[in-house]
Tab-separated table of C-alpha atoms and ligand atoms in Angstrom:
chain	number	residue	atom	x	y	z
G	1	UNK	CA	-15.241	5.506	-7.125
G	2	UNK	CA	-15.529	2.709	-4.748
G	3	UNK	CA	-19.204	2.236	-3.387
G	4	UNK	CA	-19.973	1.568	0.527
G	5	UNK	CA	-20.206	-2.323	-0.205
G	6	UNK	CA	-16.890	-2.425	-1.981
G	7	UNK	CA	-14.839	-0.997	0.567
G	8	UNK	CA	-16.778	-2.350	3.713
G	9	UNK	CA	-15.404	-5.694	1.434
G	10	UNK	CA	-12.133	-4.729	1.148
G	11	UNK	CA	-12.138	-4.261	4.674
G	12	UNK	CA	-13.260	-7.052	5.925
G	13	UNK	CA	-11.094	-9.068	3.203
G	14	UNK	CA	-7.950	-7.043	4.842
G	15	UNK	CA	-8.931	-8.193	8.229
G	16	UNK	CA	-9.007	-11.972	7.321
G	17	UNK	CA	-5.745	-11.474	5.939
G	18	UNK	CA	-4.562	-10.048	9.321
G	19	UNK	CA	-5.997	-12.469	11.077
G	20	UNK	CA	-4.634	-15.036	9.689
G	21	UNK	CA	-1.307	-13.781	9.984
G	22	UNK	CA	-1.346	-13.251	5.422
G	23	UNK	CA	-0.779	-9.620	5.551
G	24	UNK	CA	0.645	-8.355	2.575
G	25	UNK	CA	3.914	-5.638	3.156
G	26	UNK	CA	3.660	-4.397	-0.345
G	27	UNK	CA	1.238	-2.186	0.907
G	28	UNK	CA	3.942	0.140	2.496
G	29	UNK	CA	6.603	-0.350	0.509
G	30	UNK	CA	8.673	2.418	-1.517
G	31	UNK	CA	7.146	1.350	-4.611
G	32	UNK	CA	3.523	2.074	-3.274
G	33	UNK	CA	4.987	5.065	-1.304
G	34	UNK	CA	5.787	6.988	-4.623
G	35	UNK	CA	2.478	5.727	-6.138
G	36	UNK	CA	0.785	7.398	-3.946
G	37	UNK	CA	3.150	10.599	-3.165
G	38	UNK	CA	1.573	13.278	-5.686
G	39	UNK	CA	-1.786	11.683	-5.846
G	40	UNK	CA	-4.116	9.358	-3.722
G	41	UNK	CA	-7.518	8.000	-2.872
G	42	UNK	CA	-8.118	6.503	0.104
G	43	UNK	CA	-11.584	4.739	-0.449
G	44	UNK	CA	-12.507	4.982	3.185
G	45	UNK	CA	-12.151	7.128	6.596
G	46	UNK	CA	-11.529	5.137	10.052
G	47	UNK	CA	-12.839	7.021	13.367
G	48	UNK	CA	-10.584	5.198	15.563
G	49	UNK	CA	-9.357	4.726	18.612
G	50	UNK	CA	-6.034	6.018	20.186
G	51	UNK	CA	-4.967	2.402	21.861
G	52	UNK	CA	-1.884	1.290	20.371
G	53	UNK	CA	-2.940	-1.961	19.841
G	54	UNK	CA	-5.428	-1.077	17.156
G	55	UNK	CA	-3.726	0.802	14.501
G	56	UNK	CA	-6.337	0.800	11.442
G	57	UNK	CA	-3.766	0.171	8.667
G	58	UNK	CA	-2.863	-3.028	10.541
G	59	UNK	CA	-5.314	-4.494	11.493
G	60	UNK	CA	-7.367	-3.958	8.172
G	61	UNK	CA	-3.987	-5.108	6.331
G	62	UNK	CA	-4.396	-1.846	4.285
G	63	UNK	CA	-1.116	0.580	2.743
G	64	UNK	CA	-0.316	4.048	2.076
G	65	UNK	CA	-2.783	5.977	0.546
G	66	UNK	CA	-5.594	3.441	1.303
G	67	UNK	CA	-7.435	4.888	4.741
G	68	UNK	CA	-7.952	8.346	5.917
G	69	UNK	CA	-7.889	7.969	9.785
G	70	UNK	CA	-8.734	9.830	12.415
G	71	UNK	CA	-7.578	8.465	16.359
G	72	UNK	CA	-8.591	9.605	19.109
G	73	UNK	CA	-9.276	7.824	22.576
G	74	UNK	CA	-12.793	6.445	22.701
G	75	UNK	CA	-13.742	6.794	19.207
G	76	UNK	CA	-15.595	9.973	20.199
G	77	UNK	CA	-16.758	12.741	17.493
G	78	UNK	CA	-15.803	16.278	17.971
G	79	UNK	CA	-16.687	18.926	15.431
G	80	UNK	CA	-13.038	18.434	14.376
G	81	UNK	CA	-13.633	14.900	13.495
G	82	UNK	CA	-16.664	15.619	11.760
G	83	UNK	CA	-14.875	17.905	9.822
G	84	UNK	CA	-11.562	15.841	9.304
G	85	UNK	CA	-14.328	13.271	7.458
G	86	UNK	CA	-16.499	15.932	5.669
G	87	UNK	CA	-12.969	16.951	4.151
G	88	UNK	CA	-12.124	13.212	2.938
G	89	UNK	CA	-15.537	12.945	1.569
G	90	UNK	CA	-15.712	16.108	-0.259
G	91	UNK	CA	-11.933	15.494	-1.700
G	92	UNK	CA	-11.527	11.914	-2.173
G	93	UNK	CA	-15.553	10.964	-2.309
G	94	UNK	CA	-15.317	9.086	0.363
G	95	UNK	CA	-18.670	6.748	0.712
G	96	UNK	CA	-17.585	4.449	3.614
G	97	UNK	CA	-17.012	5.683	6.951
G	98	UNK	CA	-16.147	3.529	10.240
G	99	UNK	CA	-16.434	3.855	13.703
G	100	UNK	CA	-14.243	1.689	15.111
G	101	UNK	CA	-13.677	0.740	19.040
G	102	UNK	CA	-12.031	-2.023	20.586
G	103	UNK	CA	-12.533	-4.353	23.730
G	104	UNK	CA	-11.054	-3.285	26.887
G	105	UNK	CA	-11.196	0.467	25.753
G	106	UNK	CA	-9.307	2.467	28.934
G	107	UNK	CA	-11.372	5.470	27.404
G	108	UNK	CA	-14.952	3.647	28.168
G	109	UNK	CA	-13.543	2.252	31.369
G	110	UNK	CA	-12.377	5.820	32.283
G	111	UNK	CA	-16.068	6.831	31.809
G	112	UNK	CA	-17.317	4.008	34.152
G	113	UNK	CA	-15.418	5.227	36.654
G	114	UNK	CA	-16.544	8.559	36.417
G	115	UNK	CA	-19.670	7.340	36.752
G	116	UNK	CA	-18.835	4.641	39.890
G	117	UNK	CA	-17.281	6.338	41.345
G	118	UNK	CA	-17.555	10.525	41.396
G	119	UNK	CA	-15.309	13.290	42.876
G	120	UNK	CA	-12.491	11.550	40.991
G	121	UNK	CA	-10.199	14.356	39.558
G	122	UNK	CA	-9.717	14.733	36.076
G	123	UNK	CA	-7.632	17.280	34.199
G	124	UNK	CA	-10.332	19.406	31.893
G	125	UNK	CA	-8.748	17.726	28.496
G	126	UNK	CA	-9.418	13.715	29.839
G	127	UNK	CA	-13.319	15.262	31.412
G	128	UNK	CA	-14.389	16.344	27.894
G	129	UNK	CA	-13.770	13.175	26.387
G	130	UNK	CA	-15.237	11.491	29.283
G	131	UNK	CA	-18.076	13.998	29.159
G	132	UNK	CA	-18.533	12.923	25.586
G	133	UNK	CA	-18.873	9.062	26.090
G	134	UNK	CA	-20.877	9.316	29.201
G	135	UNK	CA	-24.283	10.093	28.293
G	136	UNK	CA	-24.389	6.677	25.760
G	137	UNK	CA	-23.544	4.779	28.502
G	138	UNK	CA	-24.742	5.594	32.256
G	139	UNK	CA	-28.123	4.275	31.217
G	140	UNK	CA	-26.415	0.818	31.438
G	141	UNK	CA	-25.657	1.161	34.628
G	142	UNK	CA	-29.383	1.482	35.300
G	143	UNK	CA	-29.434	-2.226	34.279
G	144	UNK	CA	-28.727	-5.739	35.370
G	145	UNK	CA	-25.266	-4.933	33.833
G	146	UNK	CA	-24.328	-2.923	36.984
G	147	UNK	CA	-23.538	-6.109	38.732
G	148	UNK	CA	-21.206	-7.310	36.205
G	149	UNK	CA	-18.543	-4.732	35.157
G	150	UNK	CA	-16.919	-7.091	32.225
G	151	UNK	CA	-20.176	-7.695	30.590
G	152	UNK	CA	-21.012	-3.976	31.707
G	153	UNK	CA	-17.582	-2.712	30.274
G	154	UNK	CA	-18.589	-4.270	27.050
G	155	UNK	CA	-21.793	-3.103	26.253
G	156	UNK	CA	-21.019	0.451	27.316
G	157	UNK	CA	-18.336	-0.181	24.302
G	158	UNK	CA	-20.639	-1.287	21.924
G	159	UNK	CA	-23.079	1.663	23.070
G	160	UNK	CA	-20.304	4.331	22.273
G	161	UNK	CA	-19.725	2.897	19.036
G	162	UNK	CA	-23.367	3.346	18.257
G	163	UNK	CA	-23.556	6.473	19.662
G	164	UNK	CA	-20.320	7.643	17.496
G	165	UNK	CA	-22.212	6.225	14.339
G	166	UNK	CA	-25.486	8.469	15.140
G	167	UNK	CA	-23.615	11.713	15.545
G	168	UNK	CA	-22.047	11.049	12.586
G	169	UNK	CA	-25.080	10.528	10.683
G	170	UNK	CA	-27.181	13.625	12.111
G	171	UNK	CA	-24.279	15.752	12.984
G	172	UNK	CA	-23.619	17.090	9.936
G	173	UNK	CA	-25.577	18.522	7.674
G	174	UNK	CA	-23.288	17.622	4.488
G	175	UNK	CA	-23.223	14.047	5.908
G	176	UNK	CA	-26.738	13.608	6.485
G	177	UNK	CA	-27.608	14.574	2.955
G	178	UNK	CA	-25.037	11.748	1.456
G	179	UNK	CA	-26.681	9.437	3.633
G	180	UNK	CA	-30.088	9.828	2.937
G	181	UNK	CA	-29.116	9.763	-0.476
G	182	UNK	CA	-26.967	6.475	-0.450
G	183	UNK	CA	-24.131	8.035	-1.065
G	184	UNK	CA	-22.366	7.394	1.795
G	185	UNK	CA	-22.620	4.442	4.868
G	186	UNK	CA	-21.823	4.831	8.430
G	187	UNK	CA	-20.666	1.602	9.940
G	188	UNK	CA	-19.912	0.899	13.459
G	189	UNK	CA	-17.412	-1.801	14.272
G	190	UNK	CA	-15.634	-3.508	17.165
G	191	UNK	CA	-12.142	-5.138	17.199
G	192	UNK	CA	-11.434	-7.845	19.570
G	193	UNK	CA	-7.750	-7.310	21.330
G	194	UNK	CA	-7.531	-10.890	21.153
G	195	UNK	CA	-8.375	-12.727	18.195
G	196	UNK	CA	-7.744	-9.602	16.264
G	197	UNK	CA	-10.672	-9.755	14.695
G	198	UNK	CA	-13.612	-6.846	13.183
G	199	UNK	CA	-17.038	-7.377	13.555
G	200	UNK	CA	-19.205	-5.056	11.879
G	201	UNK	CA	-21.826	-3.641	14.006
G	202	UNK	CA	-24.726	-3.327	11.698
W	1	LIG	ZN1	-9.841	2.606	23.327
C-alpha cells in the first residue's frame, strides 16, 4: 500500500521529470502493458480536467496501470465522479486523491462569462457544468479582481480547485470517514500550460 506522502512524492518526482523534458517511455511500453493486463494498482486517482493539453499520465510522467483518472471539463465533482473514486479506493486502496486544474481553463472562463455577461445561451449539458463551478467563484467578482479578468480568471481557478477538494472531502460519506481517519488525502493542484509545471495547492 502506498501512503498519501508516497504517492503525492511520486507525483511530484514524475512532474520534475516532465518538466525537464526526462520522461521515461518505459512506462507504456508492451512490457509494462502485460504487467499490468490481469492485475494492477494504480496508487492514486486524478480528478482532471478535459483540456488536451493536460493529460495526467503526461504530465506526471506516470504508465499504465499507475493513475486512475477521471476528466472532465473544469475539474468539477458529480456524484459520478465521486463514485468513479469511491470505487478506486475501495478496490485498489487508493489513499491519494487529486484535484487537478490548469491555467487558462475555457471551463472557468465559460463560467465568467456566464456570470459577465447573462442571457448568453447555453445548451443544458455545458449550463450544469457551468452551474457547478459558479457558486465558488462569483464571490470574486465581488472583489477588486473584477477589474482585472487575468488575475480574476486565475483565482476563480484556484477557487474551483478548492471547491472540488471540499466536495470531495464532505461529499461522501465513505470518503469522509478515510479522511478523518488518515487514510486517505485530498490534494488540490494547479498545472501551469506553460512551464508545465504542478503546484500543489495545500
Ligand atoms: Zn480546463
Amino acid at each position: 500500500m502506498i501512503d498519501p506522502a508516497q504517492a503525492l512524492r511520486r507525483l511530484q518526482e514524475g512532474n520534475a521529470r516532465f518538466v525537464n523534458n526526462l520522461r521515461a517511455d518505459a512506462l507504456a511500453s508492451p512490457v509494462r502493458r502485460a504487467e499490468v493486463a490481469d492485475n494492477h494498482r494504480p496508487f492514486a486517482v486524478i480528478l482532471g480536467c478535459s483540456d488536451a493539453r493536460v493529460p495526467a499520465e503526461i504530465v506526471f510522467d506516470q504508465g499504465l496501470g499507475d493513475l486512475f483518472v477521471i476528466r472532465v471539463a473544469g475539474n468539477i465533482v458529480t456524484p459520478s465522479q465521486i463514485g468513479s473514486i469511491e470505487f478506486a479506493v475501495e478496490r485498489f486502496g487508493v489513499q491519494l486523491v487529486v484535484v487537478l486544474g490548469h491555467s487558462r481553463c475555457g471551463a472557468i472562463d465559460a463560467t465568467l462569462e456566464a456570470l459577465t455577461r447573462p442571457g448568453q445561451a447555453y445548451s443544458p449539458g455545458l449550463r450544469s457544468i457551468v452551474d457547478r463551478v459558479r457558486p465558488s467563484i462569483e464571490g470574486l467578482l465581488q472583489t477588486e479582481l473584477a477589474q482585472d479578468r487575468s488575475r480574476l480568471w486565475q483565482e476563480a481557478v484556484r477557487a474551483n480547485i478548492r471547491a472540488s477538494v471540499n466536495q470531495l472531502r464532505h461529499g461522501s460519506e465513505l470518503l469522509e470517514r478515510l479522511v478523518l481517519a488518515g487514510k486517505l488525502k485530498v490534494a488540490g493542484a494547479e498545472y501551469a500550460l506553460d512551464s508545465g509545471e504542478v503546484a500543489f495547492l495545500d
